[in-house]
Amino acid sequence: MNEFRVLSPTAILGYGFPEESFRAGLARDPHLIAVDAGSTDPGPYYLGAGVSFTDRAAVKRDLELMIEAGLERDIPVVIGTAGGCGADPHLEWNLEIILELTREKGWQFPLGVIHAELDKELVRQALRQNRISPLYPAPDLTEEEIDAAKHIVGQMGPEAVMSVLGQGAKVVLAGRSYDPAVFSAAAIAAGFDKGLAIHMGKILECGAIAASPGSGSDCLLGTLRTDCFIVEPLNPARRCTPTSVAAHTLYEKTNPYILPGPGGVLDLRETTFTQETETAVKVSGSKFLPGDKYTVKLEGAKCVGYRTVSIAGCRDPIMIGQIDHITEAVRERVQDNFKRYGYKYFLHFNIYGKNGVMGNLEPQPNVTAHELGIIIEAVAETQEIANTICSFARSTMLHYGYPGRVATAGNLAFPYSPSDFKAGAVYNFNVYHLMEVDDPLSLFPSKIIEVGKEKR
Amino acid sequence: MALVKLPEVASVIRSKNSGPYELTLDVIFKNKEAFEAACRAQVINKSTIAKLYGISEDEVIGIIEFAPAHAIKATIVRPFPSGALGETDVYGAQQHAPLLNLEFELT
């Protein structure tokens, strides 16, 4: 085999893609269809709560097209970071969608399922053996934080995916995965260069974002050869350019020359990007440098309380001019009112129109807005306390008599009734560390399920 | 010699999370000439980033010039980890604005 073609339909499973682009990709006879289904970008809630940030119907639609195409052509379909975060509940959620499709479509195939949620005792032992280090600037890990985490996942490398493909899986559903792993595993197993395969995976994992104009909901094709790879969009409205592809390499990364991943680093110091055709870019010179030890990135999130928010607007210039004083006065009033109960809570006023987006990083601290958006947020150890604090802060702010006030009917414009929203549990990332392992497969148990067999 | 603002010579100026604890700022220049001029002028360095964002130079993790993309990126410590209480930008995608006013001598 001197060429390995990988079709990436979309940046994240459930973000969708035009069927026309997908068919143009299939017409190129890919050897693999792969998709990344997750990200830490939407924040800690989804990992902590065990729910997906993508919509079920949208995920099902993408999977139906992808798996159908894979089965028709007898090429593997590989899904990484199932359910958005790749812990066990996410994997189960995504598995249920595949099983539902299987029943509806009458499919029958061996499905490889790879778990990535870690047993806490295993993480505790690794911490005691000094095999866990923080990823700067995350703080050191402690046993208390391990205990507090709701879910801890490890990012699998290509080895775990290679293993289930080797056992004959036609579709692979993997828990938390290093993004390029699902795109590169089959090619590495077929003997292609690991550095090129992983770098190609890194570009493919965001779908057509690496094209110009870029899009996270359109397809990209990667063609891996022995000494280079070529990436190209499948929608005639887009083209890849050396700058668009190189620029994607640095997206969301600290250092675009040395990119750490499971088992080593991707070294792009000698990588070149050249225009191959009108729309395709050739990439060569990327290398994989194995590390002394195999490390796996861990991610975890813990519950820190329950949130209630109230959304309001302010159009009174006299109030806008004193907004800092008013929020402080409301904060003190809330504290004083409930001091006998000793509630522990976090009360925050996020003021859009005054540093609402950049907070402390804002270089323009002075208010110039003619109106302000105000979000009153309370987080407390129970939903009831959060409701109480938010409600009291809201009513206090609504009627607060600030100096010079002429609008005595009320200070806030509420767009909704009810004005307060119970947002439920709040999570923080509390594990973002590297763990040394002896065997790249040891954290990622897998099984092959013969789906569709039970019906026949 | 002329004083130019970054948006005049850059096609992309953006911010994004680089994991939950870091914020990375990308400036992609319109062409090789502008990129090289910006590198010569050291328009983006630890001190300019620290000043623009009101942080200490220690909180600027690194400045990287990436020639293949005609890009310079700066990475800083997030003021809050993504999604932490008091955080205002979970994806970190709206922290680029101060760069739009950055001026430098185009030589």
Coordinates of C-alpha atoms in Angstrom, one line a residue:
Chain A
M1 CA 0.0 0.0 0.0
N2 CA 1.6 3.3 -1.0
E3 CA -1.2 5.6 -0.2
F4 CA -3.7 5.8 2.7
R5 CA -6.7 8.1 2.3
V6 CA -8.7 9.3 5.3
L7 CA -12.0 11.1 5.1
S8 CA -12.8 13.5 8.0
P9 CA -16.4 14.6 7.6
T10 CA -16.7 17.2 10.3
A11 CA -14.8 18.9 13.2
I12 CA -16.9 17.3 15.9
L13 CA -19.4 14.5 15.5
G14 CA -22.8 16.2 15.5
Y15 CA -21.6 19.5 13.9
G16 CA -22.9 18.2 10.6
F17 CA -21.5 18.3 7.0
P18 CA -22.9 18.7 3.5
E19 CA -23.8 15.3 2.0
E20 CA -22.4 16.5 -1.3
S21 CA -18.9 17.1 0.2
F22 CA -19.2 13.7 2.0
R23 CA -20.0 11.9 -1.3
A24 CA -17.1 13.7 -3.1
G25 CA -14.9 12.3 -0.3
L26 CA -16.3 8.8 -0.8
A27 CA -15.7 9.1 -4.5
R28 CA -12.0 9.3 -3.7
D29 CA -12.1 5.7 -2.2
P30 CA -11.0 6.5 1.3
H31 CA -9.4 3.7 3.4
L32 CA -10.9 5.1 6.6
I33 CA -13.6 7.5 7.8
A34 CA -12.8 9.0 11.2
V35 CA -14.2 11.7 13.4
D36 CA -13.3 13.4 16.6
A37 CA -16.4 13.7 18.8
G38 CA -15.2 15.9 21.6
S39 CA -13.2 18.7 23.2
T40 CA -12.5 20.2 26.6
D41 CA -13.4 23.6 25.0
P42 CA -17.0 23.7 26.2
G43 CA -15.7 23.7 29.7
P44 CA -15.7 21.3 32.7
Y45 CA -19.5 20.8 33.0
Y46 CA -19.9 18.1 30.4
L47 CA -17.1 15.9 31.7
G48 CA -18.2 16.4 35.3
A49 CA -21.9 15.9 34.6
G50 CA -21.4 13.0 32.2
V51 CA -23.4 14.6 29.4
S52 CA -22.7 15.5 25.8
F53 CA -22.4 19.1 24.5
T54 CA -23.5 17.8 21.1
D55 CA -27.2 17.1 20.3
R56 CA -28.4 13.5 20.1
A57 CA -30.3 13.8 16.9
A58 CA -27.4 15.7 15.2
V59 CA -24.9 13.0 16.3
K60 CA -27.2 10.3 15.0
R61 CA -27.6 12.0 11.6
D62 CA -23.8 12.2 11.2
L63 CA -23.3 8.6 12.4
E64 CA -25.9 7.2 10.1
L65 CA -24.2 8.6 7.0
M66 CA -20.7 7.7 8.2
I67 CA -21.4 4.1 9.3
E68 CA -23.6 3.3 6.3
A69 CA -20.8 4.5 4.0
G70 CA -18.2 2.5 6.0
L71 CA -20.2 -0.7 5.9
E72 CA -21.1 -0.4 2.2
R73 CA -17.4 0.1 1.3
D74 CA -16.0 -2.3 4.0
I75 CA -13.8 0.4 5.4
P76 CA -13.5 1.2 9.1
V77 CA -15.2 4.1 10.8
V78 CA -13.5 5.3 13.9
I79 CA -15.0 7.7 16.4
G80 CA -12.8 9.3 19.1
T81 CA -13.8 11.0 22.4
A82 CA -17.3 9.6 22.3
G83 CA -20.1 11.7 23.7
G84 CA -17.9 14.9 23.8
C85 CA -15.7 14.0 26.8
G86 CA -15.1 10.2 26.5
A87 CA -15.9 9.1 30.1
D88 CA -18.1 6.0 30.6
P89 CA -21.5 7.8 30.5
H90 CA -20.5 9.6 27.3
L91 CA -19.4 6.3 25.8
E92 CA -22.7 4.6 26.8
W93 CA -24.7 7.5 25.3
N94 CA -22.9 7.3 22.0
L95 CA -23.1 3.5 22.0
E96 CA -26.9 3.6 22.5
I97 CA -27.2 5.9 19.4
I98 CA -25.2 3.4 17.4
L99 CA -27.3 0.4 18.7
E100 CA -30.5 2.3 17.9
L101 CA -29.2 3.0 14.3
T102 CA -28.2 -0.7 14.0
R103 CA -31.8 -1.8 14.9
E104 CA -33.4 0.7 12.6
K105 CA -31.1 -0.1 9.6
G106 CA -30.6 -3.8 10.2
W107 CA -26.9 -3.5 10.3
Q108 CA -24.6 -6.2 11.5
F109 CA -20.9 -5.7 12.3
P110 CA -18.2 -6.1 14.9
L111 CA -18.1 -2.8 17.0
G112 CA -15.0 -2.1 19.0
V113 CA -15.6 -0.1 22.2
I114 CA -12.7 1.3 24.1
H115 CA -13.1 2.7 27.6
A116 CA -11.0 5.7 28.8
E117 CA -12.5 6.4 32.2
L118 CA -9.9 5.7 34.9
D119 CA -10.4 3.8 38.1
K120 CA -9.6 6.3 40.9
E121 CA -7.6 3.8 42.9
L122 CA -5.3 3.4 39.9
V123 CA -4.8 7.2 39.7
R124 CA -4.2 7.3 43.5
Q125 CA -1.5 4.6 43.2
A126 CA 0.2 6.4 40.3
L127 CA 0.2 9.7 42.4
R128 CA 1.8 7.8 45.4
Q129 CA 4.4 6.4 43.0
N130 CA 5.2 9.9 41.7
R131 CA 4.0 9.0 38.2
I132 CA 1.7 12.0 37.9
S133 CA 2.9 15.5 37.1
P134 CA 0.8 18.7 36.4
L135 CA 0.6 20.2 33.0
Y136 CA 1.8 23.8 33.7
P137 CA 0.1 26.0 34.8
A138 CA -2.2 23.4 36.5
P139 CA -1.5 22.9 40.2
D140 CA -0.1 19.6 41.7
L141 CA -2.6 16.8 42.1
T142 CA -3.6 15.6 45.5
E143 CA -5.6 12.5 46.7
E144 CA -8.4 14.9 47.8
E145 CA -8.8 16.2 44.3
I146 CA -8.8 12.6 42.9
D147 CA -11.5 11.7 45.4
A148 CA -13.5 14.8 44.5
A149 CA -13.4 14.3 40.7
K150 CA -16.6 13.0 39.3
H151 CA -14.9 11.5 36.2
I152 CA -11.3 11.1 35.3
V153 CA -10.4 10.2 31.8
G154 CA -7.1 9.4 30.1
Q155 CA -6.3 10.5 26.5
M156 CA -5.6 7.3 24.6
G157 CA -3.0 7.2 21.9
P158 CA -3.3 5.4 18.5
E159 CA -2.2 2.1 20.1
A160 CA -5.6 1.4 21.7
V161 CA -7.4 2.0 18.4
M162 CA -4.9 -0.1 16.5
S163 CA -5.5 -2.9 18.8
V164 CA -9.3 -3.1 18.3
L165 CA -8.9 -2.5 14.5
G166 CA -6.5 -5.5 14.6
Q167 CA -9.2 -7.6 16.2
G168 CA -11.5 -6.9 13.3
A169 CA -13.7 -4.1 14.5
K170 CA -15.5 -2.4 11.5
V171 CA -16.6 0.5 13.7
V172 CA -14.6 1.8 16.6
L173 CA -16.2 3.8 19.4
A174 CA -13.4 5.2 21.6
G175 CA -13.6 7.0 24.9
R176 CA -11.3 10.1 25.5
S177 CA -8.7 10.1 22.7
Y178 CA -5.8 12.2 21.7
D179 CA -7.5 14.0 18.7
P180 CA -5.1 12.7 16.0
A181 CA -5.3 9.1 17.3
V182 CA -8.5 8.0 15.5
F183 CA -7.3 9.4 12.2
S184 CA -3.8 7.9 12.4
A185 CA -4.1 4.5 14.0
A186 CA -5.1 2.5 10.9
A187 CA -2.4 4.2 8.8
I188 CA 0.3 3.5 11.5
A189 CA -0.8 -0.1 11.7
A190 CA -0.5 -0.3 7.9
G191 CA 3.1 0.8 8.2
F192 CA 3.0 4.5 7.4
D193 CA 5.3 7.0 9.1
K194 CA 3.9 7.9 12.6
G195 CA 5.0 11.5 12.5
L196 CA 3.3 12.2 9.1
A197 CA 0.2 10.1 10.1
I198 CA -0.2 12.0 13.4
H199 CA 0.4 15.4 11.9
M200 CA -2.2 14.6 9.2
G201 CA -4.6 13.5 11.9
K202 CA -4.0 16.8 13.7
I203 CA -5.1 18.7 10.6
L204 CA -8.0 16.4 9.8
E205 CA -9.5 16.4 13.3
C206 CA -11.1 19.8 12.8
G207 CA -12.7 19.0 9.4
A208 CA -12.5 21.8 6.9
I209 CA -11.3 24.4 9.5
A210 CA -7.8 24.1 7.9
A211 CA -9.2 25.3 4.5
S212 CA -10.0 28.8 3.4
P213 CA -12.7 29.8 4.0
G214 CA -12.6 27.4 7.0
S215 CA -15.5 25.5 8.4
G216 CA -16.0 23.1 11.3
S217 CA -18.9 21.5 9.6
D218 CA -17.5 20.4 6.3
C219 CA -15.3 17.5 5.0
L220 CA -11.5 17.3 4.5
L221 CA -9.6 14.5 2.8
G222 CA -6.1 13.5 3.8
T223 CA -3.9 11.4 1.6
L224 CA -0.9 9.9 3.4
R225 CA 2.1 8.7 1.3
T226 CA 5.5 7.3 2.4
D227 CA 7.2 10.7 2.5
C228 CA 4.4 13.3 2.8
F229 CA 0.7 13.8 3.1
I230 CA -1.8 15.9 1.2
V231 CA -4.9 17.6 2.6
E232 CA -7.7 19.0 0.5
P233 CA -11.3 20.2 1.0
L234 CA -14.1 18.4 -0.8
N235 CA -16.4 21.4 -1.2
P236 CA -15.5 23.4 -4.3
A237 CA -16.2 26.6 -2.4
R238 CA -13.0 26.0 -0.3
R239 CA -9.3 25.6 -0.9
C240 CA -6.3 24.6 1.2
T241 CA -3.3 27.0 1.1
P242 CA 0.0 26.5 2.8
T243 CA -0.9 29.3 5.1
S244 CA -4.4 28.0 5.9
V245 CA -3.0 24.5 6.7
A246 CA 0.1 25.8 8.6
A247 CA -2.1 28.2 10.5
H248 CA -4.3 25.3 11.6
T249 CA -1.2 23.5 13.0
L250 CA -0.8 26.3 15.6
Y251 CA -4.5 26.6 16.4
E252 CA -5.2 26.0 20.1
K253 CA -1.6 25.0 20.7
T254 CA 1.1 26.6 22.8
N255 CA 4.1 25.8 20.6
P256 CA 3.4 24.8 17.0
Y257 CA 6.9 23.3 16.5
I258 CA 6.9 20.7 19.3
L259 CA 3.4 19.2 20.0
P260 CA 3.3 16.7 22.9
G261 CA 1.0 13.7 22.7
P262 CA 0.8 10.2 24.1
G263 CA 4.2 8.5 24.0
G264 CA 6.2 11.4 22.5
V265 CA 6.2 14.6 20.6
L266 CA 5.4 15.6 17.1
D267 CA 8.3 17.6 15.8
L268 CA 7.4 20.1 13.1
R269 CA 10.7 22.1 13.0
E270 CA 11.5 20.8 9.5
T271 CA 7.9 20.7 8.2
T272 CA 7.2 22.3 4.9
F273 CA 3.8 23.2 3.4
T274 CA 3.5 23.6 -0.4
Q275 CA 0.6 24.1 -2.8
E276 CA 0.2 20.8 -4.6
T277 CA -2.9 21.6 -6.7
E278 CA -5.3 24.6 -6.9
T279 CA -7.0 23.3 -3.7
A280 CA -4.5 20.8 -2.1
V281 CA -1.5 21.3 0.1
K282 CA 1.4 18.9 0.5
V283 CA 3.0 18.6 3.9
S284 CA 6.4 16.9 4.6
G285 CA 9.1 16.7 7.1
S286 CA 7.0 16.1 10.2
K287 CA 8.5 13.7 12.7
F288 CA 7.4 11.7 15.7
L289 CA 10.0 11.6 18.5
P290 CA 9.2 8.9 21.1
G291 CA 9.7 10.0 24.7
D292 CA 11.7 8.2 27.3
K293 CA 8.5 7.3 29.1
Y294 CA 5.0 6.8 27.8
T295 CA 2.8 9.5 29.3
V296 CA -1.0 9.8 29.1
K297 CA -2.8 13.1 29.7
L298 CA -5.5 12.9 32.4
E299 CA -8.6 15.2 32.6
G300 CA -11.0 15.4 35.5
A301 CA -13.8 17.6 36.8
K302 CA -15.4 18.0 40.2
C303 CA -18.7 19.5 41.4
V304 CA -18.2 22.8 43.2
G305 CA -21.8 23.7 43.9
Y306 CA -25.1 24.7 42.2
R307 CA -25.9 27.8 40.2
T308 CA -28.8 30.2 39.9
V309 CA -28.6 33.2 37.5
S310 CA -30.7 36.2 36.8
I311 CA -30.4 38.3 33.6
A312 CA -31.3 42.0 33.5
G313 CA -30.5 45.2 31.6
C314 CA -29.9 48.7 32.8
R315 CA -30.6 51.9 30.7
D316 CA -30.4 54.6 33.4
P317 CA -27.2 56.7 33.0
I318 CA -27.2 57.7 36.6
M319 CA -27.2 54.1 37.7
I320 CA -24.7 53.1 35.0
G321 CA -22.3 55.7 36.3
Q322 CA -22.4 54.1 39.8
I323 CA -22.6 50.4 38.9
D324 CA -19.5 49.4 40.8
H325 CA -20.8 51.0 44.0
I326 CA -24.2 49.5 43.5
T327 CA -23.0 45.9 43.0
E328 CA -20.8 46.3 46.1
A329 CA -23.7 47.6 48.2
V330 CA -26.0 44.8 47.0
R331 CA -23.3 42.3 47.9
E332 CA -23.0 43.7 51.4
R333 CA -26.8 43.8 51.8
V334 CA -27.0 40.1 50.9
Q335 CA -24.2 39.2 53.2
D336 CA -25.7 41.1 56.1
N337 CA -29.2 39.7 55.6
F338 CA -28.2 36.0 55.8
K339 CA -25.2 36.3 58.2
R340 CA -27.1 34.3 60.9
Y341 CA -27.2 31.3 58.6
G342 CA -23.5 31.1 57.7
Y343 CA -24.3 30.3 54.1
K344 CA -21.3 29.7 51.9
Y345 CA -21.8 31.1 48.4
F346 CA -20.2 32.8 45.5
L347 CA -22.1 35.9 44.3
H348 CA -20.9 37.5 41.1
F349 CA -22.2 40.3 38.9
N350 CA -21.1 39.9 35.3
I351 CA -21.7 43.3 33.7
Y352 CA -21.8 43.3 29.9
G353 CA -20.8 46.7 28.7
K354 CA -18.2 47.0 31.4
N355 CA -15.5 44.3 31.4
G356 CA -18.1 41.5 31.0
V357 CA -16.0 39.7 28.4
M358 CA -12.4 40.3 29.5
G359 CA -12.7 40.9 33.3
N360 CA -9.3 41.6 34.8
L361 CA -7.6 41.4 31.4
E362 CA -9.6 44.4 30.1
P363 CA -7.4 47.3 29.2
Q364 CA -10.4 49.8 29.0
P365 CA -11.9 49.8 32.4
N366 CA -14.1 52.9 32.1
V367 CA -17.8 52.6 31.2
T368 CA -18.8 54.2 28.0
A369 CA -22.0 52.2 27.3
H370 CA -25.4 53.7 27.2
E371 CA -26.9 50.4 28.5
L372 CA -25.5 47.5 30.5
G373 CA -26.4 43.8 30.6
I374 CA -26.2 42.4 34.1
I375 CA -26.0 38.8 35.0
I376 CA -26.4 38.1 38.7
E377 CA -24.9 34.7 39.5
A378 CA -25.0 32.8 42.8
V379 CA -23.2 29.4 43.3
A380 CA -23.7 27.7 46.6
E381 CA -23.5 24.2 48.1
T382 CA -27.2 23.5 47.5
Q383 CA -29.5 24.7 44.7
E384 CA -31.8 26.1 47.4
I385 CA -29.1 28.4 48.8
A386 CA -28.1 29.5 45.3
N387 CA -31.8 30.3 44.6
T388 CA -32.0 32.3 47.8
I389 CA -28.9 34.3 47.3
C390 CA -29.6 35.0 43.6
S391 CA -33.2 36.0 44.3
F392 CA -32.3 38.3 47.2
A393 CA -29.5 39.9 45.2
R394 CA -31.9 40.4 42.3
S395 CA -34.7 42.0 44.4
T396 CA -32.1 44.2 46.3
M397 CA -30.6 45.4 43.1
L398 CA -34.0 46.0 41.5
H399 CA -35.0 48.4 44.3
Y400 CA -31.7 49.7 45.6
G401 CA -31.7 53.5 46.3
Y402 CA -28.4 54.7 44.9
P403 CA -27.4 58.3 45.3
G404 CA -29.1 60.7 42.8
R405 CA -31.7 58.1 41.8
V406 CA -34.7 59.5 40.0
A407 CA -36.1 56.3 38.5
T408 CA -37.8 55.0 41.7
A409 CA -39.9 52.3 40.1
G410 CA -37.1 49.8 39.6
N411 CA -33.5 49.6 38.5
L412 CA -33.5 46.6 36.2
A413 CA -35.1 45.5 33.0
F414 CA -35.8 41.8 33.0
P415 CA -36.3 40.2 29.6
Y416 CA -38.0 37.1 31.2
S417 CA -40.4 36.0 33.7
P418 CA -39.4 34.1 35.7
S419 CA -36.3 36.2 36.0
D420 CA -34.1 33.6 37.8
F421 CA -32.8 30.4 36.2
K422 CA -31.7 27.4 38.1
A423 CA -28.6 26.2 36.2
G424 CA -27.9 23.1 38.3
A425 CA -24.6 21.6 39.2
V426 CA -21.4 23.6 38.5
Y427 CA -18.1 21.8 37.8
N428 CA -14.4 22.8 37.8
F429 CA -11.6 21.1 36.0
N430 CA -9.4 19.7 38.8
V431 CA -7.3 17.1 37.0
Y432 CA -5.1 18.2 34.0
H433 CA -2.0 16.1 34.5
L434 CA 0.4 13.6 32.8
M435 CA 0.6 10.1 34.0
E436 CA 3.4 7.7 33.2
V437 CA 2.3 4.2 32.1
D438 CA 4.4 1.1 31.2
D439 CA 1.9 -0.1 28.6
P440 CA -0.1 2.3 26.3
L441 CA -3.0 -0.1 26.4
S442 CA -3.2 -0.6 30.1
L443 CA -5.6 2.3 30.9
F444 CA -7.9 1.6 28.0
P445 CA -9.8 -1.7 28.2
S446 CA -11.7 -2.7 25.0
K447 CA -14.2 -5.2 23.8
I448 CA -15.7 -6.2 20.5
I449 CA -19.5 -6.4 20.3
E450 CA -21.1 -8.2 17.5
V451 CA -23.9 -5.7 17.0
G452 CA -27.1 -6.7 15.1
K453 CA -26.4 -10.5 15.6
E454 CA -29.0 -10.9 18.4
K455 CA -31.9 -10.2 15.9
R456 CA -31.0 -13.0 13.4
Chain B
M1 CA 9.3 53.9 8.1
A2 CA 5.6 54.0 8.9
L3 CA 3.6 53.3 12.0
V4 CA 1.0 50.6 11.3
K5 CA -1.7 48.9 13.4
L6 CA -1.7 45.1 13.5
P7 CA -5.0 44.7 11.6
E8 CA -3.5 46.5 8.6
V9 CA -0.9 43.8 8.1
A10 CA -2.6 40.7 9.7
S11 CA -5.4 38.6 8.2
V12 CA -6.2 36.7 11.5
I13 CA -6.0 38.0 15.0
R14 CA -7.6 35.5 17.4
S15 CA -7.6 34.1 20.9
K16 CA -8.4 30.5 22.0
N17 CA -7.9 28.1 24.9
S18 CA -4.8 26.0 24.7
G19 CA -6.2 23.5 27.3
P20 CA -8.2 24.7 30.3
Y21 CA -5.3 26.6 31.9
E22 CA -3.8 28.6 29.0
L23 CA -4.9 31.2 26.6
T24 CA -3.2 31.5 23.3
L25 CA -3.2 34.5 21.0
D26 CA -2.5 34.0 17.3
V27 CA -1.6 36.7 14.8
I28 CA -1.3 35.5 11.2
F29 CA 0.2 38.1 8.8
K30 CA -1.1 38.7 5.3
N31 CA 2.3 37.8 3.8
K32 CA 5.9 36.9 4.4
E33 CA 7.0 40.5 4.2
A34 CA 4.7 41.7 6.9
F35 CA 5.5 38.7 9.1
E36 CA 9.2 39.4 8.8
A37 CA 8.8 43.1 9.5
A38 CA 6.7 42.3 12.6
C39 CA 9.4 39.8 13.7
R40 CA 12.2 42.5 13.1
A41 CA 10.2 45.0 15.1
Q42 CA 9.5 42.4 17.8
V43 CA 6.0 43.8 17.9
I44 CA 4.8 40.9 20.0
N45 CA 7.0 40.2 22.9
K46 CA 6.6 39.3 26.5
S47 CA 6.6 43.0 27.6
T48 CA 4.0 44.2 25.0
I49 CA 1.6 41.3 25.9
A50 CA 2.1 41.9 29.6
K51 CA 1.3 45.6 29.1
L52 CA -1.7 45.0 26.8
Y53 CA -3.3 42.5 29.2
G54 CA -2.3 44.1 32.5
I55 CA -0.4 41.0 33.6
S56 CA 3.1 40.3 34.7
E57 CA 5.7 39.0 32.3
D58 CA 5.9 35.8 34.3
E59 CA 2.3 35.1 33.2
V60 CA 3.3 35.2 29.5
I61 CA 4.3 31.6 28.9
G62 CA 5.9 32.1 25.6
I63 CA 6.1 33.9 22.3
I64 CA 6.6 31.8 19.2
E65 CA 7.3 33.0 15.6
F66 CA 5.9 30.3 13.2
A67 CA 7.2 31.1 9.8
P68 CA 5.3 28.4 7.8
A69 CA 2.0 30.2 8.7
H70 CA 3.5 33.8 8.8
A71 CA 2.3 33.8 12.4
I72 CA 3.4 35.0 15.8
K73 CA 1.6 33.5 18.8
A74 CA 1.7 34.4 22.4
T75 CA 0.4 32.2 25.2
I76 CA -0.6 33.5 28.6
V77 CA -1.8 31.9 31.8
R78 CA -5.6 32.1 31.9
P79 CA -6.7 34.5 34.7
F80 CA -9.1 31.7 35.7
P81 CA -9.1 28.1 34.5
S82 CA -11.8 27.5 31.8
G83 CA -15.2 27.4 33.5
A84 CA -14.0 28.3 37.0
L85 CA -16.1 30.6 39.2
G86 CA -15.8 34.2 38.0
E87 CA -14.6 33.1 34.6
T88 CA -16.0 35.1 31.6
D89 CA -15.0 33.3 28.4
V90 CA -15.1 29.5 28.5
Y91 CA -13.7 29.0 25.0
G92 CA -11.3 31.9 25.4
A93 CA -12.4 33.1 22.0
Q94 CA -12.9 36.8 22.8
Q95 CA -9.7 37.9 24.4
H96 CA -7.9 39.1 21.3
A97 CA -9.3 42.7 21.1
P98 CA -6.4 44.5 22.8
L99 CA -4.2 43.2 19.9
L100 CA -6.3 45.2 17.4
N101 CA -4.8 48.4 18.7
L102 CA -1.1 47.3 18.7
E103 CA 1.0 49.6 16.6
F104 CA 4.5 49.1 15.3
E105 CA 7.1 50.6 13.0
L106 CA 7.0 48.9 9.6
T107 CA 10.6 49.0 8.4

